[in-house]
CSV table of C-alpha atoms and ligand atoms in Angstrom, one decimal:
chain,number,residue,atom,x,y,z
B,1,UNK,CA,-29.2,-36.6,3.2
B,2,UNK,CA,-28.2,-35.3,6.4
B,3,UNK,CA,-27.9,-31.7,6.0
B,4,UNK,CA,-25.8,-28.7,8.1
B,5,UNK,CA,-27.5,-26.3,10.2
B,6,UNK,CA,-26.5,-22.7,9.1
B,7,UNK,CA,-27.6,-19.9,11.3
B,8,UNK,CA,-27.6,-16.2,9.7
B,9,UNK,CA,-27.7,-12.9,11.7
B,10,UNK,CA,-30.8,-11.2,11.2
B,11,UNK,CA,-30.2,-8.5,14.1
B,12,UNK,CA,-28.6,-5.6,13.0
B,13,UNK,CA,-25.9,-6.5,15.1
B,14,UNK,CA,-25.7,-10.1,16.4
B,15,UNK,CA,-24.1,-10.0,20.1
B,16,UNK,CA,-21.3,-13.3,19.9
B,17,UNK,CA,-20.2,-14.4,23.3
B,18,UNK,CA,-18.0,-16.4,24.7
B,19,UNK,CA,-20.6,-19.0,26.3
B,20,UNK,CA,-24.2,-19.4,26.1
B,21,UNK,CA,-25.4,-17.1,28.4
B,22,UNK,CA,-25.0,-13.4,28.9
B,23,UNK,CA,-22.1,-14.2,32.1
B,24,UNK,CA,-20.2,-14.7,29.2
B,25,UNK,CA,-17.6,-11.7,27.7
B,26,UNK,CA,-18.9,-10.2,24.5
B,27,UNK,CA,-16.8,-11.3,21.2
B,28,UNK,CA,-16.5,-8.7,18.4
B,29,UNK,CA,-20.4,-7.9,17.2
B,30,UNK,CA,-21.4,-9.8,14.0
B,31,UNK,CA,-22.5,-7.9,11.3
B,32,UNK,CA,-26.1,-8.3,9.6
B,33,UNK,CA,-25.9,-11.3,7.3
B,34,UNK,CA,-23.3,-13.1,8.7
B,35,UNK,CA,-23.5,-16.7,8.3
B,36,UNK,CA,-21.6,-19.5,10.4
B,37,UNK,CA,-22.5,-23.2,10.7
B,38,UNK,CA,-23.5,-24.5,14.2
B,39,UNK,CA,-22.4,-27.2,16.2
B,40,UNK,CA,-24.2,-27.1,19.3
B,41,UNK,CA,-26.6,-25.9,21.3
B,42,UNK,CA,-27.4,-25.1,24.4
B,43,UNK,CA,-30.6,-23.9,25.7
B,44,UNK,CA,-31.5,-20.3,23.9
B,45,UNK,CA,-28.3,-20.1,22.5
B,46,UNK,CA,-26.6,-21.4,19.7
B,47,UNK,CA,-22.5,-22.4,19.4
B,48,UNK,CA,-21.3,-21.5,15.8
B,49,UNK,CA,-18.2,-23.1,13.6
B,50,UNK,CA,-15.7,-20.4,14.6
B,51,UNK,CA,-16.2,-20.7,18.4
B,52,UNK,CA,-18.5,-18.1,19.3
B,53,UNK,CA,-22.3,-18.5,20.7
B,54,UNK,CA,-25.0,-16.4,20.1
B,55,UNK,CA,-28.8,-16.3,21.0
B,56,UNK,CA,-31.1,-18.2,18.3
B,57,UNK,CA,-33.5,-15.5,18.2
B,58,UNK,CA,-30.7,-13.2,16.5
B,59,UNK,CA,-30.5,-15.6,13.6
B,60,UNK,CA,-32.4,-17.1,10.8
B,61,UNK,CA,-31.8,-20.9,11.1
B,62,UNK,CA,-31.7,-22.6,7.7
B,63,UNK,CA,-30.2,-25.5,6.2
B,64,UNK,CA,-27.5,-26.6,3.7
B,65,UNK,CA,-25.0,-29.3,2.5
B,66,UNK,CA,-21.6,-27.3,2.5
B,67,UNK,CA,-20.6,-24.9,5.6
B,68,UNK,CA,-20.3,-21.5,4.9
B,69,UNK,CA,-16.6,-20.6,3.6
B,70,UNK,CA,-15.3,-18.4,1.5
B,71,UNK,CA,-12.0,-17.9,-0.9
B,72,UNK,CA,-10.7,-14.0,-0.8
B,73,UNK,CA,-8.5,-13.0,-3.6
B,74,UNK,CA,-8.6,-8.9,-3.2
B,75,UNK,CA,-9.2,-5.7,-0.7
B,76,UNK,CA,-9.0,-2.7,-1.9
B,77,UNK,CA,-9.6,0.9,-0.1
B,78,UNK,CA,-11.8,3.8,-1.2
B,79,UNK,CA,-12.6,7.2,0.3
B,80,UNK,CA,-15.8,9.2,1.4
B,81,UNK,CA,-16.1,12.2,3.4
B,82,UNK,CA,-14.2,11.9,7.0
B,83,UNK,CA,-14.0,8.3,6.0
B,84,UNK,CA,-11.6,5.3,4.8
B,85,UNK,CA,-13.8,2.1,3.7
B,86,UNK,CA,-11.4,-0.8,3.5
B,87,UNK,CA,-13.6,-3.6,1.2
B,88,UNK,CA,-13.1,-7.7,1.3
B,89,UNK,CA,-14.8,-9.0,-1.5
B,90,UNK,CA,-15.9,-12.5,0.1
B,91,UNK,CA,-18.2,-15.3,-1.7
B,92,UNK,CA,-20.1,-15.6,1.8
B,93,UNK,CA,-20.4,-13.1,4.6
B,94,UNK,CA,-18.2,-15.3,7.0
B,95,UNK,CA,-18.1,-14.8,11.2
B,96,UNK,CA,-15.6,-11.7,11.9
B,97,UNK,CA,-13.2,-10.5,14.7
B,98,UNK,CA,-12.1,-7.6,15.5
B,99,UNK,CA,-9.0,-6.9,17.8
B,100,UNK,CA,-7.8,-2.6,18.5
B,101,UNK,CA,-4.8,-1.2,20.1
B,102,UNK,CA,-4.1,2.7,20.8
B,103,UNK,CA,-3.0,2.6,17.1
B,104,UNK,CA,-3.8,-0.3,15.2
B,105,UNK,CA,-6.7,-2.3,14.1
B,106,UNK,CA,-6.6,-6.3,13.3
B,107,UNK,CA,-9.3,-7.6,10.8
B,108,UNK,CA,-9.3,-11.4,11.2
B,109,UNK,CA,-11.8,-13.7,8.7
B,110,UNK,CA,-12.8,-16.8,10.0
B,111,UNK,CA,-13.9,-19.5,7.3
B,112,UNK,CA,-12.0,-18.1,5.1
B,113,UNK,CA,-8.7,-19.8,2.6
B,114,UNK,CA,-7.1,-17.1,0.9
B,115,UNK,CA,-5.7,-17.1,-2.4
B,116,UNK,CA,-5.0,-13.4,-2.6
B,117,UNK,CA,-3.0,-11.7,-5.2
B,118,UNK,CA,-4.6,-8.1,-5.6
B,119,UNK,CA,-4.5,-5.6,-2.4
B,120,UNK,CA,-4.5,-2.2,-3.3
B,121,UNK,CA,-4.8,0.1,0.3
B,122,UNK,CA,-3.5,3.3,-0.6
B,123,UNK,CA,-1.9,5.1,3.1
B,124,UNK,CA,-4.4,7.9,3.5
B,125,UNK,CA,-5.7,10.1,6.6
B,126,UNK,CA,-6.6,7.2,8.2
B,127,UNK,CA,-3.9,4.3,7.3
B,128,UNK,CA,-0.5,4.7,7.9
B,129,UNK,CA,0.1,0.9,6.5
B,130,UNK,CA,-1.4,-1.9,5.9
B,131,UNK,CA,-0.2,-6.1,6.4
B,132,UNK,CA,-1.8,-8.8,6.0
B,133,UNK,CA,-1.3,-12.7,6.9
B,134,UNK,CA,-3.0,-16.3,6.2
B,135,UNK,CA,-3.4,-18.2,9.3
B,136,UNK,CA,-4.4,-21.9,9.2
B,137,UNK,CA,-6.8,-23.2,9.5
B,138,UNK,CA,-9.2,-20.6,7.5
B,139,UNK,CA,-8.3,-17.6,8.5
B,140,UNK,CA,-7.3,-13.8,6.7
B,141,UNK,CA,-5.7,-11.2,9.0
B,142,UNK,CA,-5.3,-7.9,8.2
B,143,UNK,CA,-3.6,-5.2,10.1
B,144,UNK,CA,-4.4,-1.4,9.6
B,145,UNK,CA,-1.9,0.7,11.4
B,146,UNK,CA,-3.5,3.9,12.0
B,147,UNK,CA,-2.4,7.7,12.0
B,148,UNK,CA,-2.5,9.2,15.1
B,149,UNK,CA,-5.6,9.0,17.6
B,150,UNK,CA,-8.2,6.3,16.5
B,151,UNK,CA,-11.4,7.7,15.9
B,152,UNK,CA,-13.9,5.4,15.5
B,153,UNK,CA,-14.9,2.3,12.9
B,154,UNK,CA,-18.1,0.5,11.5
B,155,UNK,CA,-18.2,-2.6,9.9
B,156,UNK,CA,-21.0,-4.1,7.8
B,157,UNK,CA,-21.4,-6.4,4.8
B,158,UNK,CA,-22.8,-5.0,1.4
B,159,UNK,CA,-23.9,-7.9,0.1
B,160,UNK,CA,-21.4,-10.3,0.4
B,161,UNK,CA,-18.7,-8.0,0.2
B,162,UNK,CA,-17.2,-6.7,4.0
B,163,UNK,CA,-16.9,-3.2,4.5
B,164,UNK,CA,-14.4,-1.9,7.3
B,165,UNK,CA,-15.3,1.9,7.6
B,166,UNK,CA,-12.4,4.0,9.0
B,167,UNK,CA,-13.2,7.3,11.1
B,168,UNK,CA,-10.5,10.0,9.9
B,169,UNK,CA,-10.1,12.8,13.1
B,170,UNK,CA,-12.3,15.8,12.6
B,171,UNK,CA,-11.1,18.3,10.4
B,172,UNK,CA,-11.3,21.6,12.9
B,173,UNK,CA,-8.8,24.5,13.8
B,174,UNK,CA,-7.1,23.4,17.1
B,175,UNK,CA,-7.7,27.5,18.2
B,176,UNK,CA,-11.7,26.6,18.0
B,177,UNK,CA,-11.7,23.0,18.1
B,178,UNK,CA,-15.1,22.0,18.7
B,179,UNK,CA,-16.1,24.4,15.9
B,180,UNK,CA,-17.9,22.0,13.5
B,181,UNK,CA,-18.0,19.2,15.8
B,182,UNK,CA,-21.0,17.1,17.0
B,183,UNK,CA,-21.7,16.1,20.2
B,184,UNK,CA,-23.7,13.7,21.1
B,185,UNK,CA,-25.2,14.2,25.2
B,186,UNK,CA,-27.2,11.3,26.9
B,187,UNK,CA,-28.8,11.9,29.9
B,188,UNK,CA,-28.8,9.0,31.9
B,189,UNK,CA,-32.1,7.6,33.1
B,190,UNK,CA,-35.3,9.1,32.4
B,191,UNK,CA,-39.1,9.0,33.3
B,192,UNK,CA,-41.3,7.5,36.2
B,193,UNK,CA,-39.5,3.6,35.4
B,194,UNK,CA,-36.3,4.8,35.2
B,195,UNK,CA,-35.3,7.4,38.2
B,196,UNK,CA,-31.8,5.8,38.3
B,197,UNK,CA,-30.1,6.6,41.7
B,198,UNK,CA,-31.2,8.4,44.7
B,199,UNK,CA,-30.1,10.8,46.7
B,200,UNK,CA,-30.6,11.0,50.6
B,201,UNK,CA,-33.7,12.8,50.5
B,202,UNK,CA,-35.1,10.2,47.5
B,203,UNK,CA,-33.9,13.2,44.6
B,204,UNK,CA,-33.5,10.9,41.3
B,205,UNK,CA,-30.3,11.1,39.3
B,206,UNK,CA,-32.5,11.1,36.3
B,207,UNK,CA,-33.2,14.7,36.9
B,208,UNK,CA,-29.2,16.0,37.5
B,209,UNK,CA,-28.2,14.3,34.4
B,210,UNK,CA,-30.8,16.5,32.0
B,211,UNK,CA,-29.4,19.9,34.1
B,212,UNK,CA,-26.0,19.3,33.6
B,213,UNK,CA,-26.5,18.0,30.2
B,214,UNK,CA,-28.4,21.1,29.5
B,215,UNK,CA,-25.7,23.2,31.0
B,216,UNK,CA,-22.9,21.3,29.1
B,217,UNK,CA,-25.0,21.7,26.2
B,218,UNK,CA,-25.0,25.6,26.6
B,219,UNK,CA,-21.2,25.7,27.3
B,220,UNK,CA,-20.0,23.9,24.3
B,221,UNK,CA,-22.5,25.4,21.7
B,222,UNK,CA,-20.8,28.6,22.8
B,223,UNK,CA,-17.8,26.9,22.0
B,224,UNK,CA,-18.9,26.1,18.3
B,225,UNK,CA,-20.1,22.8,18.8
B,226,UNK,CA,-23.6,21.5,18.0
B,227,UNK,CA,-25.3,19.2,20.5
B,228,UNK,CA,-27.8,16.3,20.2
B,229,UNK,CA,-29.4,15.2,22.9
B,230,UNK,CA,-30.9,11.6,23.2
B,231,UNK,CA,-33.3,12.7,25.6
B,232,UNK,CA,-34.4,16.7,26.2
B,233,UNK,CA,-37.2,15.8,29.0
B,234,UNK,CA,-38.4,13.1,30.8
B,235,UNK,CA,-38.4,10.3,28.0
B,236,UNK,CA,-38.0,6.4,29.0
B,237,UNK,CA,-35.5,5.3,26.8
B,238,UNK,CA,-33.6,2.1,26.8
B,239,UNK,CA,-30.1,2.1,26.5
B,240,UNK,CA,-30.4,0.2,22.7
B,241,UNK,CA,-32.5,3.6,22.1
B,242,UNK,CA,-29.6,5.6,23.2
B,243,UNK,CA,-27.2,3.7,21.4
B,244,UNK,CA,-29.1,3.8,17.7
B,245,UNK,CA,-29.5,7.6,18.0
B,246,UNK,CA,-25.2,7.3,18.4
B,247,UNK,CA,-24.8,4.9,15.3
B,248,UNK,CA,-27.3,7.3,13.4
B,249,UNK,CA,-26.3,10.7,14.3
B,250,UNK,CA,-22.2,9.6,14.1
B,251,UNK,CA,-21.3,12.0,16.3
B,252,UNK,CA,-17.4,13.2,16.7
B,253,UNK,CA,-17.6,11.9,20.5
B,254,UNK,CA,-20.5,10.6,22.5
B,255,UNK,CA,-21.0,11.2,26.6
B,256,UNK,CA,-23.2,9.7,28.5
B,257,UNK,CA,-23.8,11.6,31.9
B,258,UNK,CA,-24.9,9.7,35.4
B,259,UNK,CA,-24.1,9.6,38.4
B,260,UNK,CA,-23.0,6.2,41.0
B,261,UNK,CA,-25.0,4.5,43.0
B,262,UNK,CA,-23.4,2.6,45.7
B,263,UNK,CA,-24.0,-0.9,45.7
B,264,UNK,CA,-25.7,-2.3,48.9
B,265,UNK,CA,-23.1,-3.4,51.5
B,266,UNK,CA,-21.2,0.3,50.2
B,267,UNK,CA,-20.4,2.7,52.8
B,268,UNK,CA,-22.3,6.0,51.9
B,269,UNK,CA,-20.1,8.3,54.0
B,270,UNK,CA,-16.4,6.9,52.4
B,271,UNK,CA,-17.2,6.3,48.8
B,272,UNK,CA,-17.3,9.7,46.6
B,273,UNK,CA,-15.7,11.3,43.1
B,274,UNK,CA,-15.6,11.1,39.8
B,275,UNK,CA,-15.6,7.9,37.8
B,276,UNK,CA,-14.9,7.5,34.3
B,277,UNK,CA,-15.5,4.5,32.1
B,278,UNK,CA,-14.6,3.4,28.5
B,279,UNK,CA,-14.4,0.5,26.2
B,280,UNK,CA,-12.8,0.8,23.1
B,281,UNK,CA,-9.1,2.0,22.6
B,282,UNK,CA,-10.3,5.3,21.2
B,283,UNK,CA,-12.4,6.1,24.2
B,284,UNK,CA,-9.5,5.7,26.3
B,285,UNK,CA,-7.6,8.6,26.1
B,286,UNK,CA,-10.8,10.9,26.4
B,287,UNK,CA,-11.8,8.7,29.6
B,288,UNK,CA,-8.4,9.4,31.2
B,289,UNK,CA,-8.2,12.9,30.4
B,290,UNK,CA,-11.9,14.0,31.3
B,291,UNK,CA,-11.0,12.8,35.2
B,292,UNK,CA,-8.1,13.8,35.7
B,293,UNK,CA,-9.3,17.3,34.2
B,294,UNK,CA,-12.4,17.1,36.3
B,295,UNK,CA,-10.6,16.0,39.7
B,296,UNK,CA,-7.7,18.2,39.3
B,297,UNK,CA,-9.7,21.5,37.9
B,298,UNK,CA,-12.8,21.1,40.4
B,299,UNK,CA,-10.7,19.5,43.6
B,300,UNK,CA,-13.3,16.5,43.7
B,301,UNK,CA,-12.3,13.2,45.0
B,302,UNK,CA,-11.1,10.7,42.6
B,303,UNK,CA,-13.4,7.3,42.0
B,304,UNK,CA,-10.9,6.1,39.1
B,305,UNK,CA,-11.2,5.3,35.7
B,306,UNK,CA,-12.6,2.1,34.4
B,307,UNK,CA,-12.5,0.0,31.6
B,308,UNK,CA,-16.3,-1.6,31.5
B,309,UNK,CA,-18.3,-3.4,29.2
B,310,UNK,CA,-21.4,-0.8,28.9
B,311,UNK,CA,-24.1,-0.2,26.5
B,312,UNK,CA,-23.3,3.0,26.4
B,313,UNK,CA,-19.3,2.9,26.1
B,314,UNK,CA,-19.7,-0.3,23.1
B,315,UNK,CA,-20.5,2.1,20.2
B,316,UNK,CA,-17.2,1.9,17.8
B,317,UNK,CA,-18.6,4.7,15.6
B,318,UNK,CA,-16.7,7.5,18.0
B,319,UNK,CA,-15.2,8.1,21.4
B,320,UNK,CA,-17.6,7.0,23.5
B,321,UNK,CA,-17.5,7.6,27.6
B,322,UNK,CA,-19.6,7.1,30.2
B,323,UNK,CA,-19.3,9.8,33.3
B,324,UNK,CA,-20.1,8.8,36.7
B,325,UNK,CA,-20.3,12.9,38.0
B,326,UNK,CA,-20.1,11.9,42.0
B,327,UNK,CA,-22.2,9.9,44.4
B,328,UNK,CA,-26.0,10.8,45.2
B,329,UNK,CA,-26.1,8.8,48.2
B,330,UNK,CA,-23.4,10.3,49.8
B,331,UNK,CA,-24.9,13.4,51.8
B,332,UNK,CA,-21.6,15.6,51.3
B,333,UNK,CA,-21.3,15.0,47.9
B,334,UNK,CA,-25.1,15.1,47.1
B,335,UNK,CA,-24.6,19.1,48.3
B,336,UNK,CA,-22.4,19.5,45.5
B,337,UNK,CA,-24.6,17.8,43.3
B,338,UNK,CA,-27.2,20.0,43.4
B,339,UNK,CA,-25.8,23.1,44.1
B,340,UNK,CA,-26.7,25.1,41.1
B,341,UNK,CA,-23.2,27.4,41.1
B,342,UNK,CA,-21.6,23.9,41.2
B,343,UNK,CA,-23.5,22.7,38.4
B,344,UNK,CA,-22.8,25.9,36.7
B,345,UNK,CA,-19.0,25.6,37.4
B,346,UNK,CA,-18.8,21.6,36.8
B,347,UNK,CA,-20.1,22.1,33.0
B,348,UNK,CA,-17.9,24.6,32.4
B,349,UNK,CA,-15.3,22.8,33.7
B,350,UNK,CA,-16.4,20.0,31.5
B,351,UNK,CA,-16.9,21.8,28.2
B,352,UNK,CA,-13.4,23.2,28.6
B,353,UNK,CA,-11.7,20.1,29.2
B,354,UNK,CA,-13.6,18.2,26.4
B,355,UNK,CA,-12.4,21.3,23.9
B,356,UNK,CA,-8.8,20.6,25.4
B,357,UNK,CA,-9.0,17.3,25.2
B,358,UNK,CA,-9.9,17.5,21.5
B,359,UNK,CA,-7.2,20.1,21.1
B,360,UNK,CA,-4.8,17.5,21.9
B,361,UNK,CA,-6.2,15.0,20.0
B,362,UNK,CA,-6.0,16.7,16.5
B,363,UNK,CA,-2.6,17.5,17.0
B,364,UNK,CA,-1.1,14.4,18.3
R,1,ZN,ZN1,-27.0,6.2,36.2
């Protein structure tokens, strides 16, 4: 009998990619369990049934005589606390894809035929409405159209039943909006490995980002906000470390806090401001906001905003943005820096844009 390899993610969260090596763009994140037959391989990495690749050592291999496929009949909704969970009861946990706009999401199934008759999505806090479409060949598409600012999303399978978890906004008072938040601060860098940029006279960025994150800590808990920190001293963290404490804590918006290093043919003197950088559609609008705040309230040059494939602007679980405060190497800016009035002033200045930011956001 000449059987079919099946490969099975086994990591939490199995990175898919476009090619078989990490040059290639990430594809939507494949949930624990997921199964997919593969067709070819290439060194480490393994090419599954719906197009993707991903390394071996994130799957189980295993063998069988029918690929992985599943009918769908049904999806239904059902509500928890600040969340939607939309539910696709599937007979195998089949390779998913996940596309987002500033107000929609699109859910598409690969290996999947569906013979659906039952969908019961009620509109909610989260939904505005919901479509959804066969494709050929083998695929279920869904479309969520959201209300208002996109919060976040998870996706996992129970079983073999995928669960689509829908952030709702926070539910705060837009005269003390970050009262009842939680934000999550990550201090870029960290420890004797991991000094992170330098300034002219060898000061490591490690050490700016805990004192501003300490200050902005201070200035949004006096704002009603509580504050986790993924580091509060010198730890070595990596940045899947970081990232876990964001998918566990669920925070209502995460900020990771560094700043740039120039890259070796840069030119120190000419190169300074604020960068921004998100991911995800619902980190966009907080990315934007956050410099333009920053450059326009502070007078600091502008270094842009950026959309970039980091670890730390992948979570989907919240608004997630990663702040590049200003230039170490560049001796002007590197005053600024470490000024401790300016440090003072630019946390301040950032706790009151993130509570006007948020402001907006509930209200929109
Ligand atoms: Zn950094």
């Amino acid at each position: 009998m000449n059987g079919l390899a099946i490969a099975t993610v086994v990591a939490a969260s199995g990175t898919a990619r476009t090619g078989p090596s990490t040059d290639y763009s990430r594809l939507t994140p494949l949930p624990q369990g997921t199964q997919a037959t593969i067709i070819g391989r290439h060194g480490d990495w393994l090419r599954l049934d719906y197009g993707a690749w991903i390394r071996a050592s994130e799957t189980q291999i295993s063998s069988a005589t029918v690929p992985p496929h599943s009918i769908i009949r049904s999806a239904i909704s059902r509500q928890r606390p600040g969340w939607t969970e939309v539910l696709f009861p599937l007979e195998v946990p089949v390779p998913v894809t996940v596309n987002q706009t500033a107000d929609s999401l699109t859910l598409t199934l690969h290996n999947t035929t569906p013979q659906t008759d039952t969908i019961y999505i009620q509109p909610d806090a989260a939904i505005a409405s919901f479509t959804w479409q066969p494709l050929l060949p083998d695929q279920a598409q869904y479309r969520l159209q959201l209300r208002g600012q996109p919060w976040g999303y998870q996706l996992h399978y129970e079983g073999t039943t995928l669960v689509l978890s829908l952030r709702h906004p926070p539910a705060v008072a837009p005269d003390q909006p970050l009262r009842g938040t939680t934000i999550l601060l990550d201090p870029g860098h960290g420890s004797e490995n991991d000094l992170g940029a330098r300034g002219p006279n060898g000061y490591p960025e490690k050490d700016v980002t805990l004192i501003i994150s300490q200050l902005l800590r201070t200035a949004l808990e006096a704002k009603g906000a509580t504050v986790v920190m993924t580091r509060e001293g010198d730890e070595d963290l990596y940045p899947g470390d970081r990232v876990d404490i964001i998918n566990q804590i669920e925070p209502t918006l995460a900020l990771s806090i560094h700043y740039n290093a120039l890259p070796d043919a840069g030119d120190a003197l000419n190169t300074a401001g604020i960068g921004t950088f998100w991911y995800h559609p619902q980190a966009q609008g907080l990315s934007i906001f956050l410099h333009d705040y920053l450059v326009s309230v502070l007078n600091r040059p502008a270094y842009g905003i950026y959309w970039n494939n980091l670890a730390l602007t992948r979570p989907t679980v919240a608004p997630s943005v990663l702040l590049e405060l200003g230039f170490m190497i560049n001796p002007q800016e590197f005053e600024w820096i470490t000024d401790p009035e300016a440090q003072l002033q630019l946390a301040q200045t950032l706790a009151d844009g993130i509570e006007a930011w948020m402001r907006q956001a509930i209200t929109n």
